[in-house]
Coordinates of C-alpha atoms in Angstrom, one line a residue:
X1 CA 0.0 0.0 0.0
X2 CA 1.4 3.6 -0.9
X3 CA 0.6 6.7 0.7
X4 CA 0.1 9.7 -1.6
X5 CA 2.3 12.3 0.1
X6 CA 0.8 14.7 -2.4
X7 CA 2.2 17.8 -4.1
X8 CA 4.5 20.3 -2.1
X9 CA 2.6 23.6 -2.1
X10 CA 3.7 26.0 -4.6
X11 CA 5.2 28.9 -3.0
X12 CA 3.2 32.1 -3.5
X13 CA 4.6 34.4 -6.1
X14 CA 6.8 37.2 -4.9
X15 CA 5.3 40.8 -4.8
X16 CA 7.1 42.8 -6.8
X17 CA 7.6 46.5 -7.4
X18 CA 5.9 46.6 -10.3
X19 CA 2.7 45.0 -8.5
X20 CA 3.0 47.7 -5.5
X21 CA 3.1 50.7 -8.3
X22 CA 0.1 49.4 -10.1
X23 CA -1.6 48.9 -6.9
X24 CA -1.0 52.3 -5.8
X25 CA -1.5 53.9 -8.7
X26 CA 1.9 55.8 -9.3
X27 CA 5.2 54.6 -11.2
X28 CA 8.0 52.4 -10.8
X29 CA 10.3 55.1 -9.9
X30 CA 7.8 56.7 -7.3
X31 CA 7.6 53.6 -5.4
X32 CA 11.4 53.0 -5.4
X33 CA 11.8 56.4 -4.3
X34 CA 10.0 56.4 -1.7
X35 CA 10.7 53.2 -0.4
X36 CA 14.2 54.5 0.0
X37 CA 13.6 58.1 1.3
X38 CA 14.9 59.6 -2.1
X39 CA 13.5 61.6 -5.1
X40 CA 11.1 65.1 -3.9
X41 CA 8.1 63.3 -3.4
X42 CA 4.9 65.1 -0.7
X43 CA 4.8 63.2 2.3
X44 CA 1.7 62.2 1.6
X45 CA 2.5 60.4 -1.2
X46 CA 5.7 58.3 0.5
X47 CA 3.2 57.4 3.4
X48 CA 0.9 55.9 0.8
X49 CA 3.2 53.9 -1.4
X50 CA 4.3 52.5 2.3
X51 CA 1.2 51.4 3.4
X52 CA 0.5 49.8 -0.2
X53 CA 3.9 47.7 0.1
X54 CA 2.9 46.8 3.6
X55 CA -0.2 45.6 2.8
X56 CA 0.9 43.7 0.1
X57 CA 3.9 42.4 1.9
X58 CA 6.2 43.5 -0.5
X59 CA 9.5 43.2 0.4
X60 CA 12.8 44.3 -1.4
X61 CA 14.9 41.7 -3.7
X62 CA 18.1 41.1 -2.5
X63 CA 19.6 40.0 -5.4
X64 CA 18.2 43.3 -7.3
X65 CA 19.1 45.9 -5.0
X66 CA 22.8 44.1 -5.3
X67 CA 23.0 44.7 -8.8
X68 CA 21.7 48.2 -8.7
X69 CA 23.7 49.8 -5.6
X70 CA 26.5 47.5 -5.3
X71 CA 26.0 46.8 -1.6
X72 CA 25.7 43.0 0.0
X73 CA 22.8 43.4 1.7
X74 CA 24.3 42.3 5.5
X75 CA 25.1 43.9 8.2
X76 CA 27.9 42.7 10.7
X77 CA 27.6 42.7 14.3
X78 CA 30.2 41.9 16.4
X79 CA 32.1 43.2 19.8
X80 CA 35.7 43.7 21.3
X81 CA 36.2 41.1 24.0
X82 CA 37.1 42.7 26.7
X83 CA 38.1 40.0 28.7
X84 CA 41.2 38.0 29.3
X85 CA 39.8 34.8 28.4
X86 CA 37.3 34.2 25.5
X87 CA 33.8 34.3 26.6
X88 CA 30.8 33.4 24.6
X89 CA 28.2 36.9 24.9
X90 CA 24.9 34.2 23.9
X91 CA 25.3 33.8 27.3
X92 CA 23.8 36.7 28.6
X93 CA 20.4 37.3 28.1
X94 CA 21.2 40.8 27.3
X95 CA 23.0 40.3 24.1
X96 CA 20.5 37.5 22.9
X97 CA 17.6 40.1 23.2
X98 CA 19.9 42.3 21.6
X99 CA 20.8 40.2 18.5
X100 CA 17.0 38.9 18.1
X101 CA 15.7 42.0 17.9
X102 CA 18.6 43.3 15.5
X103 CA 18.2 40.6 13.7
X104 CA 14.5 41.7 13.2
X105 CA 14.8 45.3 12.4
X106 CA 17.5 44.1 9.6
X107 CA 15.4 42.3 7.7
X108 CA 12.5 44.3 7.9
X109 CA 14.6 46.5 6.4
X110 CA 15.8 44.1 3.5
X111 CA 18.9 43.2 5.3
X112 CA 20.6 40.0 6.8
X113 CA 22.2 39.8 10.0
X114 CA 25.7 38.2 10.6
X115 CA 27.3 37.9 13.9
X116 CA 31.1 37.1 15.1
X117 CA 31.6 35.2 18.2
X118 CA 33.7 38.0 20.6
X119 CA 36.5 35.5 20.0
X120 CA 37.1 35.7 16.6
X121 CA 39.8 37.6 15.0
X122 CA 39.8 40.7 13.2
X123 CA 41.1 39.4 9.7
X124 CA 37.9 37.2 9.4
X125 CA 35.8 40.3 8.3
X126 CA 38.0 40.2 5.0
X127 CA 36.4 37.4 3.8
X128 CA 32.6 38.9 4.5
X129 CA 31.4 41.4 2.1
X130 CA 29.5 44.1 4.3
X131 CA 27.9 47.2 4.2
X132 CA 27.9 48.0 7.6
X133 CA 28.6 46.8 11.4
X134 CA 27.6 47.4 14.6
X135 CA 30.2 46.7 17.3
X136 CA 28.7 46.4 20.7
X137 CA 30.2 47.7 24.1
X138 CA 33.2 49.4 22.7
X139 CA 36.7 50.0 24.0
X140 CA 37.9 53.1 24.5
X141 CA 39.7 53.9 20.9
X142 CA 38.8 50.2 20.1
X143 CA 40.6 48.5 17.7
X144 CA 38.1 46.4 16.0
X145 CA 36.3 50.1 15.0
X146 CA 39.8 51.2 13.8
X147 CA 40.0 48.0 11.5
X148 CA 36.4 48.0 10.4
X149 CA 36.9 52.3 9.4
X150 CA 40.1 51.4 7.8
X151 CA 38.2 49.0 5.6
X152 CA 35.7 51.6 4.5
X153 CA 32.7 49.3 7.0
X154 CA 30.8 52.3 8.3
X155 CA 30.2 51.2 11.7
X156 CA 27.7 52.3 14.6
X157 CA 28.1 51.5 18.1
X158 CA 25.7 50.0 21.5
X159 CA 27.2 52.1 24.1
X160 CA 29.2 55.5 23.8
X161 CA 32.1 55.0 21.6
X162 CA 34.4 56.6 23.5
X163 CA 37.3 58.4 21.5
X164 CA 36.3 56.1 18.4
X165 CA 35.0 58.2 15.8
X166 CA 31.6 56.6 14.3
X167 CA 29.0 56.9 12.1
X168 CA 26.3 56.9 15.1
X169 CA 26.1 55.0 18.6
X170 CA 22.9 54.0 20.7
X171 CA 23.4 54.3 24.4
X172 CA 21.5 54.8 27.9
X173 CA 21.8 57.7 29.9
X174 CA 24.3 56.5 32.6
X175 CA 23.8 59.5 35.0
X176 CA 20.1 58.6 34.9
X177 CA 20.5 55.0 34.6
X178 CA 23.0 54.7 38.1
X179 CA 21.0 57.4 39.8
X180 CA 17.6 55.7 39.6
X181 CA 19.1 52.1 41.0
X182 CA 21.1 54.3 44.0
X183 CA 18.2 56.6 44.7
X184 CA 16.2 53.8 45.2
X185 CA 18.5 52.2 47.1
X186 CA 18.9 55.3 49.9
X187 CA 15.1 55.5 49.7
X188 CA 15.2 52.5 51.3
X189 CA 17.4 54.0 53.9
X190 CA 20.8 52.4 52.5
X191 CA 24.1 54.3 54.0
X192 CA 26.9 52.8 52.5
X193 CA 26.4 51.6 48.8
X194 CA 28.6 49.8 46.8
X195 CA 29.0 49.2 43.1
X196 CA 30.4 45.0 41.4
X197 CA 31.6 46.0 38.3
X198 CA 33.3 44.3 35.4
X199 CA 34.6 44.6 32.0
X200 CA 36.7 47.2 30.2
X201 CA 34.3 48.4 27.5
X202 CA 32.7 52.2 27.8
X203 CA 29.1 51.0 29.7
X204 CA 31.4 49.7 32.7
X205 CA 34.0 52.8 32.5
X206 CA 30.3 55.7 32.4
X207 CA 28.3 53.4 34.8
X208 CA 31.1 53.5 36.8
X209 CA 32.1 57.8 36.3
X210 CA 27.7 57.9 37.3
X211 CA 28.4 55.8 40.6
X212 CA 31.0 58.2 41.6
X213 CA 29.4 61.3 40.3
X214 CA 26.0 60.3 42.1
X215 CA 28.2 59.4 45.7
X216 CA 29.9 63.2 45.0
X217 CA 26.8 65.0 44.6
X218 CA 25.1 63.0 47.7
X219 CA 28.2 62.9 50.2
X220 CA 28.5 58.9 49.6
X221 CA 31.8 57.5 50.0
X222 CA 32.5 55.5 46.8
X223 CA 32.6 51.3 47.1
X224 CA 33.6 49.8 44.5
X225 CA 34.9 46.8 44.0
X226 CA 36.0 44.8 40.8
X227 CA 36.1 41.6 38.8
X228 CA 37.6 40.0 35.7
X229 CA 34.8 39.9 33.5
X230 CA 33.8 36.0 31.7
X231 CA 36.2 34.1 34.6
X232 CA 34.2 31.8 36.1
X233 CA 33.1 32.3 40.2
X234 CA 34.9 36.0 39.2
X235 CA 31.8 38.1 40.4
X236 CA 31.2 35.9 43.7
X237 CA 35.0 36.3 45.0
X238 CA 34.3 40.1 44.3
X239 CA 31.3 40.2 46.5
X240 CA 32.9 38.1 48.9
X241 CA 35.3 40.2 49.2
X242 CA 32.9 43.1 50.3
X243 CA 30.6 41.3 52.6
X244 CA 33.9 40.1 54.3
X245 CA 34.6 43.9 55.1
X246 CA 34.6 44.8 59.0
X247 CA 30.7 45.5 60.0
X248 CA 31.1 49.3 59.9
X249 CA 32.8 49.1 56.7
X250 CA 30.4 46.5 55.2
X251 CA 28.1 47.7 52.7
X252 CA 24.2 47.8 53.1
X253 CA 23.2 47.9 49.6
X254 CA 25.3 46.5 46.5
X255 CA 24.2 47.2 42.4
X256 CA 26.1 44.9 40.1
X257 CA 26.1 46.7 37.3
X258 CA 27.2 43.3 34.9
X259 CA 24.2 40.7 34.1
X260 CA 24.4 37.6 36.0
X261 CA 26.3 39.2 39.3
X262 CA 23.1 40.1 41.0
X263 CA 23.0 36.0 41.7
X264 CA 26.4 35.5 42.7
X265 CA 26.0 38.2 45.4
X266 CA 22.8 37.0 46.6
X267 CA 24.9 33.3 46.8
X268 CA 27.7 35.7 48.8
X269 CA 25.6 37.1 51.2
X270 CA 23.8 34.1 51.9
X271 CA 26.4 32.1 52.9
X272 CA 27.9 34.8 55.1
X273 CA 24.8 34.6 56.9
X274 CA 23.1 38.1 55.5
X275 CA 19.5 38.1 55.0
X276 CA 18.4 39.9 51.7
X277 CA 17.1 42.5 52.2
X278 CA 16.8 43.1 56.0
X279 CA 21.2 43.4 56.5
X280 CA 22.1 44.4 52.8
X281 CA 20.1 45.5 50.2
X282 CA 20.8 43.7 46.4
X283 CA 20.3 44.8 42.8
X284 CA 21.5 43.6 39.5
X285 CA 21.2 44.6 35.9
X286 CA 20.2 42.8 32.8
X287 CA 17.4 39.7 32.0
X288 CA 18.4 37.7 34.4
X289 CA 15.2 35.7 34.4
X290 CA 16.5 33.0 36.7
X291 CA 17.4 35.3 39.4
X292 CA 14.4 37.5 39.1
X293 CA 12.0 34.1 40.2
X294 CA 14.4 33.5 42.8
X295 CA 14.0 33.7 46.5
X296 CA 14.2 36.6 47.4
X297 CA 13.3 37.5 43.7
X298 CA 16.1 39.8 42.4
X299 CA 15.5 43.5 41.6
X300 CA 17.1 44.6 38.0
X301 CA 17.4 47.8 35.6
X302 CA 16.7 46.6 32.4
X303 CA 18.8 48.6 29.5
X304 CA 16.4 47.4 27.2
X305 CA 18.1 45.5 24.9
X306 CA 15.8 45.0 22.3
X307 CA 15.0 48.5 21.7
X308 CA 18.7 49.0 21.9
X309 CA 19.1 46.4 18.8
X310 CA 16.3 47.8 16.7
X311 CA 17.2 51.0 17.3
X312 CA 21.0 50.7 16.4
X313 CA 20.5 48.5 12.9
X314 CA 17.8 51.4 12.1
X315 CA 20.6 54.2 12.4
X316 CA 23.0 52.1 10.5
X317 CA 20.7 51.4 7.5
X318 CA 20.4 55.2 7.6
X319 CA 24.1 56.1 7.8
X320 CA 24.4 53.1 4.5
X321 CA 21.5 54.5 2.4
X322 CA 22.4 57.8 2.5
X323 CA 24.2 58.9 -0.4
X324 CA 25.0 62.2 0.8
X325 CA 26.8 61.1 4.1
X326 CA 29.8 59.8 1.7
X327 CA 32.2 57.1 2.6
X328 CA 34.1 58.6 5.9
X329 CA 31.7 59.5 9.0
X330 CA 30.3 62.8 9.4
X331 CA 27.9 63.7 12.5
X332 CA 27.7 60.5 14.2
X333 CA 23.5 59.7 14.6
X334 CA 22.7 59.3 18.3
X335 CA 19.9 57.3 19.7
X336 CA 19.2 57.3 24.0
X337 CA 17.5 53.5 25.2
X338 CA 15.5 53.9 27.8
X339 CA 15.9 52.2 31.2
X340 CA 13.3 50.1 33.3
X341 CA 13.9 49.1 37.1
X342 CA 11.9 45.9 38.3
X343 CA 11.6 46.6 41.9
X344 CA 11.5 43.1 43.5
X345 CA 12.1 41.7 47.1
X346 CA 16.2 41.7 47.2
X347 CA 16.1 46.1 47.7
X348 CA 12.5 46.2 49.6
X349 CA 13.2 46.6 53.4
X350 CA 10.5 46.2 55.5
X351 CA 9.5 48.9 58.3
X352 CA 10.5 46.6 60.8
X353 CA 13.9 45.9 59.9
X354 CA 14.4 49.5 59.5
X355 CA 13.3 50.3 62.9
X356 CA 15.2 47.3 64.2
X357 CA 18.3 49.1 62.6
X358 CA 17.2 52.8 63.7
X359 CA 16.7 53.9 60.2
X360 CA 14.3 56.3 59.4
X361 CA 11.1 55.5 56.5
X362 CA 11.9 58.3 53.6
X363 CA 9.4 58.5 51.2
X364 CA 9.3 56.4 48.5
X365 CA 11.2 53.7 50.8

């Protein structure tokens, strides 16, 4: 006995550009044009071809727009590693929210996305024809922007650039970002707060410049201690080390500023015997999911990583398709991510452990 299997459907035909013009009632080079931001066309007009295309689901050829502009059609996106040992990034949750939505907004826009592992070497963009990069968490003057600019890549950074000159970078506000985790913090009546932090890339360097501005401005001694950023147990030998401080030295609130230490100082502090949050109060940053169901469940300023992605491939498709910007960067585009903090039990201190301490409820504590 056979089983008929049948015929593989056949793959609907492509919408083309012809199709979208005669759908929206203009020409061929009205709808390129304004799928492409070019041409002196009335708003009006571009928003209408748009919505056509959409509704159609017409999406540009590849192969086409090759042959007519010369460009691949990908987009690199890659990052310094900062640390002394290879790490793999696609372990935080961060940069896997980052990438997914990058890769999204790429090929929305016609674009493919292709990402080097942080371990790679430089030379290994010579063999990958691209029209632009996006190099996340920069070095100050980093060397893999140097190489990519040398090349002719135009290149846009996540996080400040530093002295690197770019075509455009997407960052948070650090000032905002650090004051918002530390305010709530001495909301809660926290005295002596200290910052984990890792890494050698510009979000580490400005998180850590905000910490100290924010202790300046407030009449905070700064505490900070460090790490080697992608060595294993790294973060919990850090925290260790400041739980371990004499009791009038010891911190009452922490913020880890790198995703994945929020867990490894609620580890420290538990088995020094501190109770989170009624002797020290814990934050982290990033998606740490597994620490945020955790007991106690772990409070964490999200720097929006998706957004972040989108919003970085979207200035770099700008910076490519512009004809006027030229080959070498002009004014670098700039895009601020906003920040969310997930208030959660590890930084809530209760109004009796407050009075058992002789600290004072503040509003908003």
């Amino acid at each position: 006995m056979t089983v008929d299997q049948g015929v593989p459907a056949r793959r609907p035909a492509r919408v083309g550009i012809r199709d979208v013009a005669a759908a929206a009632g203009v020409s061929i080079t009205t709808v390129s044009d304004a799928l492409n931001g070019k041409g002196r066309l009335p708003d009006s007009t571009r928003v209408h071809v748009r919505e056509v295309a959409d509704r159609l689901g017409y999406r540009p050829s590849a192969a086409a727009r090759t042959l007519r502009t010369g460009r691949s059609g990908l987009i690199g996106l890659t990052t310094t590693n900062h640390a002394a040992e290879p790490f793999a990034l696609t372990e935080y949750g961060w940069f896997t929210e980052l990438v997914r939505a990058a890769t999204g907004a790429a090929l929305d826009r016609g674009y493919a996305l292709v990402v080097l592992p942080t371990s790679s070497r430089h030379d290994v963009w010579s063999n990958v024809a691209l029209d632009g990069t996006i190099v996340v968490d920069p070095a100050e003057d980093d060397p893999m922007v140097r190489e990519l600019l040398r090349r002719g890549v135009p290149v846009v950074t996540g996080g400040h650039p530093g002295d690197s000159t770019v075509h455009g970078w997407v960052d948070i506000d650090h000032a905002l970002a650090m004051g918002t985790v530390l305010g709530h913090f001495a909301d809660a009546g926290a005295q002596r707060i200290a910052v984990l932090a890792a890494g050698e890339g510009t979000y580490a360097r400005r998180s850590v410049a905000a910490y100290q501005a924010w202790c300046a401005e407030h009449g905070r001694e700064p505490l900070i201690e460090t790490y080697v950023l992608g060595r294993p147990g790294a973060a919990g030998e850090a925290a260790g080390r400041l739980f371990d401080r004499p009791a009038g030295e010891r911190p009452d609130a922490v913020y880890g500023i790198q995703e994945g230490c929020g867990a490894e100082l609620l580890a420290a502090a538990r088995t020094r015997g501190l109770r989170v949050p009624e002797d020290v109060l814990v934050a982290g940053c990033g998606e740490d999911a597994a620490a945020t169901s955790g007991d106690p469940a772990l409070t964490t300023l999200s720097l929006q990583p998706r957004v972040a992605g989108s919003s970085a491939v979207e200035l770099l498709v700008g910076v490519i398709e512009d004809d006027a910007q030229g080959p070498g960067p002009r004014i670098p585009a700039q895009r601020t991510v906003p920040i969310r903090l997930s208030v959660r039990d590890s930084s809530m201190r209760t109004a009796a452990a407050r009075a058992a301490q002789g600290i004072q409820a503040v509003p908003g504590g």
